[in-house]
Short mmCIF file of C-alpha atoms in Angstrom, two decimals:
data_model
loop_
_atom_site.label_atom_id
_atom_site.label_comp_id
_atom_site.label_asym_id
_atom_site.label_seq_id
_atom_site.Cartn_x
_atom_site.Cartn_y
_atom_site.Cartn_z
CA MET A 1 0.18 0.05 0.07
CA LYS A 2 1.49 3.11 -0.77
CA ARG A 3 1.73 5.67 2.04
CA VAL A 4 3.99 8.60 2.91
CA ALA A 5 5.64 6.76 5.00
CA PHE A 6 8.38 9.44 5.49
CA LEU A 7 5.56 12.11 7.45
CA PRO A 8 6.72 11.27 11.07
CA LEU A 9 10.27 12.00 10.22
CA VAL A 10 9.40 15.36 8.94
CA LEU A 11 7.18 15.85 11.85
CA MET A 12 9.83 14.95 14.03
CA GLY A 13 12.48 17.52 12.19
CA LEU A 14 9.90 20.27 12.47
CA ALA A 15 9.65 19.88 16.25
CA SER A 16 13.31 20.21 16.87
CA THR A 17 13.39 22.74 14.74
CA ALA A 18 10.75 24.55 16.16
CA GLU A 19 12.48 23.98 20.19
CA ALA A 20 16.22 25.17 18.42
CA GLN A 21 14.51 28.92 17.13
CA SER A 22 14.77 31.72 19.38
CA PHE A 23 11.36 32.86 18.58
CA ASP A 24 7.89 31.83 19.50
CA ALA A 25 6.85 29.10 17.02
CA SER A 26 3.56 29.10 18.89
CA GLN A 27 2.96 32.02 17.02
CA TRP A 28 2.56 30.35 13.56
CA ILE A 29 2.25 26.29 14.73
CA THR A 30 1.04 24.74 17.60
CA GLY A 31 1.30 20.84 18.28
CA ASP A 32 -0.23 18.30 20.55
CA GLY A 33 1.28 15.05 20.94
CA TRP A 34 4.57 13.03 20.99
CA ILE A 35 7.00 11.43 19.09
CA ALA A 36 9.45 8.55 20.18
CA LEU A 37 12.61 6.38 19.24
CA GLY A 38 12.62 2.71 20.86
CA ALA A 39 12.40 -1.12 20.64
CA SER A 40 10.17 -3.69 21.36
CA THR A 41 9.56 -7.32 21.79
CA LEU A 42 7.55 -7.56 18.95
CA ASP A 43 9.06 -9.20 16.32
CA ALA A 44 7.50 -6.32 13.56
CA GLU A 45 8.57 -3.58 15.68
CA GLU A 46 12.01 -4.39 17.22
CA ALA A 47 13.11 -1.09 16.31
CA TRP A 48 10.85 1.53 15.90
CA LEU A 49 10.36 5.45 15.14
CA GLY A 50 6.90 7.09 15.87
CA GLY A 51 4.28 8.48 17.94
CA ASP A 52 0.69 10.39 18.03
CA GLY A 53 0.48 14.16 17.03
CA THR A 54 -1.36 16.62 15.31
CA TRP A 55 0.44 20.08 14.28
CA THR A 56 -2.29 23.19 13.15
CA THR A 57 -1.18 26.34 11.73
CA ALA A 58 -2.27 29.04 14.79
CA TRP A 59 -3.95 32.09 13.24
CA ASP A 60 -7.52 32.48 12.06
CA GLY A 61 -8.42 31.51 8.27
CA LEU A 62 -6.88 29.54 5.84
CA GLY A 63 -4.49 27.09 7.45
CA LEU A 64 -3.09 23.50 7.33
CA SER A 65 -3.36 20.83 9.62
CA PHE A 66 -0.86 17.24 9.45
CA GLY A 67 0.08 14.60 11.78
CA ALA A 68 0.53 10.73 12.07
CA PHE A 69 -0.19 8.06 14.45
CA GLY A 70 1.87 4.87 14.21
CA THR A 71 5.28 3.61 13.50
CA LEU A 72 7.59 4.37 10.40
CA GLY A 73 7.12 1.69 7.72
CA ARG A 74 3.76 0.10 7.25
CA GLU A 75 1.75 0.42 10.75
CA HIS A 76 0.85 4.16 10.68
CA GLU A 77 -2.00 6.60 9.78
CA THR A 78 -1.02 10.43 8.22
CA TYR A 79 -3.13 13.09 8.31
CA ALA A 80 -3.07 16.16 6.23
CA ALA A 81 -5.82 18.74 5.60
CA LEU A 82 -6.55 22.39 4.54
CA SER A 83 -7.95 24.21 7.74
CA TYR A 84 -10.38 27.10 8.04
CA SER A 85 -10.28 28.48 11.38
CA LEU A 86 -12.80 31.26 13.33
CA SER A 87 -11.74 33.32 15.61
CA SER A 88 -14.56 31.25 17.64
CA GLY A 89 -12.09 28.47 18.10
CA ALA A 90 -14.22 26.92 15.35
CA ARG A 91 -12.05 24.96 12.61
CA PHE A 92 -12.93 23.09 9.15
CA GLU A 93 -10.72 20.69 7.37
CA ILE A 94 -10.67 19.43 4.06
CA GLY A 95 -8.47 16.53 2.98
CA ASN A 96 -7.86 13.47 5.19
CA PRO A 97 -8.27 15.01 8.53
CA ARG A 98 -8.17 12.90 11.84
CA PRO A 99 -11.36 10.94 12.50
CA ALA A 100 -13.59 12.40 14.63
CA TYR A 101 -13.76 9.12 16.90
CA ASP A 102 -9.75 8.82 17.23
CA GLN A 103 -10.19 12.92 19.33
CA PHE A 104 -11.74 11.90 22.09
CA ALA A 105 -12.33 8.58 24.54
CA ARG A 106 -8.81 7.34 23.10
CA PRO A 107 -7.21 4.06 24.67
CA LEU A 108 -4.62 4.93 26.69
CA ILE A 109 -3.13 1.53 25.53
CA SER A 110 -1.80 3.57 22.55
CA ASP A 111 0.48 6.14 24.88
CA VAL A 112 1.72 2.66 27.47
CA MET A 113 2.88 0.97 24.73
CA LEU A 114 2.93 1.77 20.69
CA PRO A 115 3.78 -0.86 19.22
CA GLU A 116 1.25 -3.09 21.21
CA ALA A 117 -1.48 -0.72 20.34
CA LEU A 118 -1.21 -0.93 16.48
CA ARG A 119 -1.56 -4.92 16.90
CA ARG A 120 -5.14 -3.86 18.79
CA THR A 121 -6.74 -1.07 16.51
CA GLU A 122 -9.74 -3.09 16.17
CA THR A 123 -10.39 -2.08 19.61
CA GLY A 124 -11.15 1.40 20.67
CA PHE A 125 -10.00 3.28 17.11
CA SER A 126 -11.84 4.55 13.92
CA ARG A 127 -12.53 2.15 11.06
CA LEU A 128 -10.12 4.85 9.08
CA THR A 129 -7.34 3.63 11.55
CA ASN A 130 -7.73 -0.03 11.91
CA GLY A 131 -8.74 0.22 8.39
CA THR A 132 -5.71 1.95 6.75
CA ILE A 133 -3.25 0.21 9.28
CA THR A 134 -4.81 -3.82 8.38
CA GLU A 135 -6.26 -3.21 4.80
CA SER A 136 -4.53 -2.90 1.18
CA GLN A 137 -5.05 0.73 -0.66
CA TYR A 138 -7.21 1.67 1.98
CA LEU A 139 -6.92 5.40 1.75
CA PRO A 140 -9.33 7.77 2.81
CA TYR A 141 -10.59 11.39 2.45
CA GLY A 142 -13.18 13.64 3.63
CA VAL A 143 -13.85 16.77 5.96
CA SER A 144 -14.69 17.48 9.63
CA TYR A 145 -15.67 20.02 12.17
CA GLN A 146 -14.32 20.52 15.47
CA THR A 147 -14.56 23.60 18.35
CA GLU A 148 -14.03 23.37 21.88
CA GLY A 149 -15.49 19.97 23.40
CA VAL A 150 -17.08 18.66 20.40
CA ALA A 151 -16.00 17.30 16.85
CA THR A 152 -17.53 15.29 13.47
CA SER A 153 -16.20 14.13 10.59
CA LEU A 154 -16.84 12.69 7.23
CA HIS A 155 -14.51 10.26 5.10
CA TYR A 156 -15.05 8.16 2.19
CA VAL A 157 -12.66 5.12 1.27
CA ASP A 158 -12.91 5.11 -2.61
CA ASP A 159 -11.42 1.35 -3.10
CA TYR A 160 -13.95 0.36 -0.39
CA ASP A 161 -16.86 2.26 -1.42
CA ALA A 162 -17.04 3.20 2.59
CA THR A 163 -18.23 6.21 3.87
CA ILE A 164 -17.82 6.58 7.63
CA LEU A 165 -19.62 9.11 10.08
CA GLY A 166 -17.88 10.09 12.90
CA LEU A 167 -18.82 12.36 16.10
CA GLY A 168 -17.19 13.12 19.70
CA GLY A 169 -17.58 15.16 22.35
CA GLY A 170 -16.60 15.59 26.00
CA TRP A 171 -17.33 17.34 29.17
CA GLN A 172 -16.69 17.52 33.01
CA SER A 173 -19.40 16.61 35.42
CA GLY A 174 -18.15 16.82 38.61
CA ALA A 175 -15.06 14.93 39.61
CA TRP A 176 -15.21 13.41 36.41
CA GLN A 177 -14.05 14.20 32.94
CA ILE A 178 -16.29 12.11 30.30
CA GLU A 179 -15.98 11.69 26.75
CA VAL A 180 -17.96 9.95 24.09
CA ALA A 181 -17.35 8.60 20.65
CA LEU A 182 -19.50 7.11 18.11
CA GLU A 183 -19.15 5.89 14.24
CA TYR A 184 -21.55 4.47 12.02
CA VAL A 185 -19.52 2.97 8.94
CA ASP A 186 -21.77 2.67 5.16
CA GLY A 187 -20.11 0.44 2.74
CA ASP A 188 -17.23 -2.45 3.12
CA THR A 189 -19.60 -3.15 6.74
CA ASN A 190 -22.66 -1.33 7.61
CA ASP A 191 -22.36 -1.36 11.26
CA ALA A 192 -21.33 1.57 14.13
CA ASN A 193 -18.08 1.63 16.97
CA ALA A 194 -18.92 3.48 19.77
CA LYS A 195 -17.32 4.12 23.11
CA LEU A 196 -17.77 6.22 26.28
CA GLN A 197 -14.71 6.58 28.56
CA GLY A 198 -14.82 8.43 31.94
CA ARG A 199 -11.48 9.83 34.20
CA TYR A 200 -11.48 10.42 37.73
CA GLN A 201 -9.00 12.16 40.24
CA LEU A 202 -8.19 9.03 42.45
CA GLY A 203 -5.27 9.62 45.12
CA ALA A 204 -2.13 10.75 43.07
CA GLY A 205 -3.24 10.19 40.03
CA GLU A 206 -6.25 9.47 37.51
CA MET A 207 -8.39 6.40 37.27
CA PHE A 208 -9.28 5.87 33.63
CA GLY A 209 -11.84 3.45 32.28
CA THR A 210 -13.15 2.56 28.81
CA LEU A 211 -15.76 0.96 27.23
CA SER A 212 -15.75 0.09 23.52
CA TYR A 213 -18.02 -1.43 21.05
CA ASN A 214 -16.34 -2.27 17.91
CA GLU A 215 -18.62 -4.27 15.32
CA ALA A 216 -17.48 -2.03 12.52
CA ASN A 217 -14.10 -3.00 13.13
CA ASP A 218 -15.43 -7.09 13.00
CA ALA A 219 -14.09 -7.23 17.14
CA PRO A 220 -15.34 -7.90 20.32
CA ALA A 221 -16.53 -5.24 22.84
CA ALA A 222 -13.79 -4.58 25.11
CA VAL A 223 -13.15 -2.57 28.73
CA GLU A 224 -9.95 -0.63 29.43
CA LEU A 225 -8.58 -0.04 32.83
CA ALA A 226 -5.80 2.02 33.61
CA TYR A 227 -4.66 4.24 36.52
CA ARG A 228 -2.19 6.73 36.00
CA HIS A 229 -0.20 8.51 38.90
CA GLN A 230 2.87 10.68 40.35
CA VAL A 231 5.60 8.44 42.18
CA THR A 232 7.95 10.99 42.31
CA ASP A 233 8.69 14.31 40.48
CA ARG A 234 10.36 12.09 37.97
CA LEU A 235 8.71 9.12 38.05
CA SER A 236 5.26 7.88 36.60
CA LEU A 237 3.53 4.59 36.61
CA THR A 238 0.79 3.49 34.44
CA GLU A 239 -1.44 0.12 35.26
CA LEU A 240 -3.37 -0.96 32.48
CA VAL A 241 -5.79 -3.83 31.46
CA SER A 242 -7.81 -4.46 28.11
CA VAL A 243 -10.06 -7.01 27.69
CA PRO A 244 -12.50 -8.37 25.37
CA PHE A 245 -15.27 -9.36 26.51
CA GLU A 246 -16.32 -12.39 24.33
CA GLU A 247 -12.47 -13.13 23.93
CA PRO A 248 -10.98 -12.54 27.60
CA GLU A 249 -7.83 -14.89 26.95
CA ASP A 250 -6.82 -12.01 23.85
CA GLY A 251 -6.52 -9.30 26.74
CA VAL A 252 -3.18 -7.78 27.78
CA ALA A 253 -1.97 -6.44 31.24
CA LEU A 254 0.75 -3.84 31.37
CA LEU A 255 2.78 -1.51 33.42
CA GLY A 256 4.30 1.63 31.91
CA ALA A 257 7.32 4.10 33.61
CA ASN A 258 7.97 7.53 32.45
CA ILE A 259 11.39 8.50 33.84
CA TYR A 260 11.46 12.06 32.92
CA LEU A 261 14.97 12.98 31.62
CA ARG A 262 15.01 16.94 31.09
CA GLY A 263 12.15 19.47 29.89
CA SER A 264 9.72 17.37 27.81
CA THR A 265 12.06 14.35 27.16
CA SER A 266 11.47 10.99 28.89
CA LEU A 267 12.61 7.24 29.01
CA ASP A 268 9.23 5.30 29.14
CA VAL A 269 9.79 1.82 29.68
CA SER A 270 6.66 -0.62 29.48
CA GLY A 271 6.02 -4.69 29.82
CA GLY A 272 3.09 -7.03 30.52
CA TYR A 273 1.60 -9.77 29.00
CA GLY A 274 -0.96 -10.52 25.99
CA ALA A 275 -2.53 -12.92 24.07
CA GLY A 276 -0.50 -15.71 25.63
CA ASP A 277 2.90 -13.87 24.93
CA GLY A 278 5.46 -11.74 27.23
CA LEU A 279 5.80 -7.73 26.26
CA ALA A 280 8.63 -5.34 26.54
CA SER A 281 9.29 -2.00 25.16
CA ALA A 282 11.81 0.62 25.60
CA ALA A 283 11.17 4.28 24.22
CA VAL A 284 13.20 7.76 24.30
CA ARG A 285 10.02 10.00 24.02
CA PHE A 286 9.76 13.84 23.39
CA GLU A 287 6.33 15.67 24.01
CA PHE A 288 5.13 18.71 22.11
#
């Protein structure tokens, strides 16, 4: 499948350049996400460069949006779109924008062990993301609308004659942060995806709970539970379990550690057990 495989490298270069310049880069471009260089015990990802992030132009009016999710090579999705931003914060995009479904209630496993998350994109990720990573010639294009706390998107995949409508939103309810996302696929499958995530401050950290219905991805419903907490000023831990209801033997249990080195750079180490195999990964990560 022909993909823009070099884009994560370009993004990493832009992030490093922006950090090195003396001017305030946020005046012309803003970013949200991370990139990392690491190694894991997974056969296809013994050494990997990847991440999850989006950059957007910071001014009102006509601009650009681009980003990537995954690792350099076969297992990634890239985003690139023309945008139009209003002073109210609303933003319209056309091209291949990030699906609305992936902007809310995102599985935390992608932040703890990216290589393992890429083997499980059928759980909690958009049909667009799962299709791009697992299918041949799954090349979407579409439009999206985003404003604070809400997003919607409409994509089309020509080779599969598939239309995907996504909606997502999040809000604060007392001590809870609630996020929901819905997605309907008409074409290669006529099914829906849905997920609900709650986040609650508990002790020194946050507890996450996510329920996902993954019928459009031809996968069973699943639950992900995670607790992320600060141990010291330089160390945070995440304990995570993700289990499909109909196939619990294919679940995964992980322990991840973020060791902060300097500024936005950290050493991320994670290990655990999934689908009968031991798992381990380590990476140097830069957040932007």
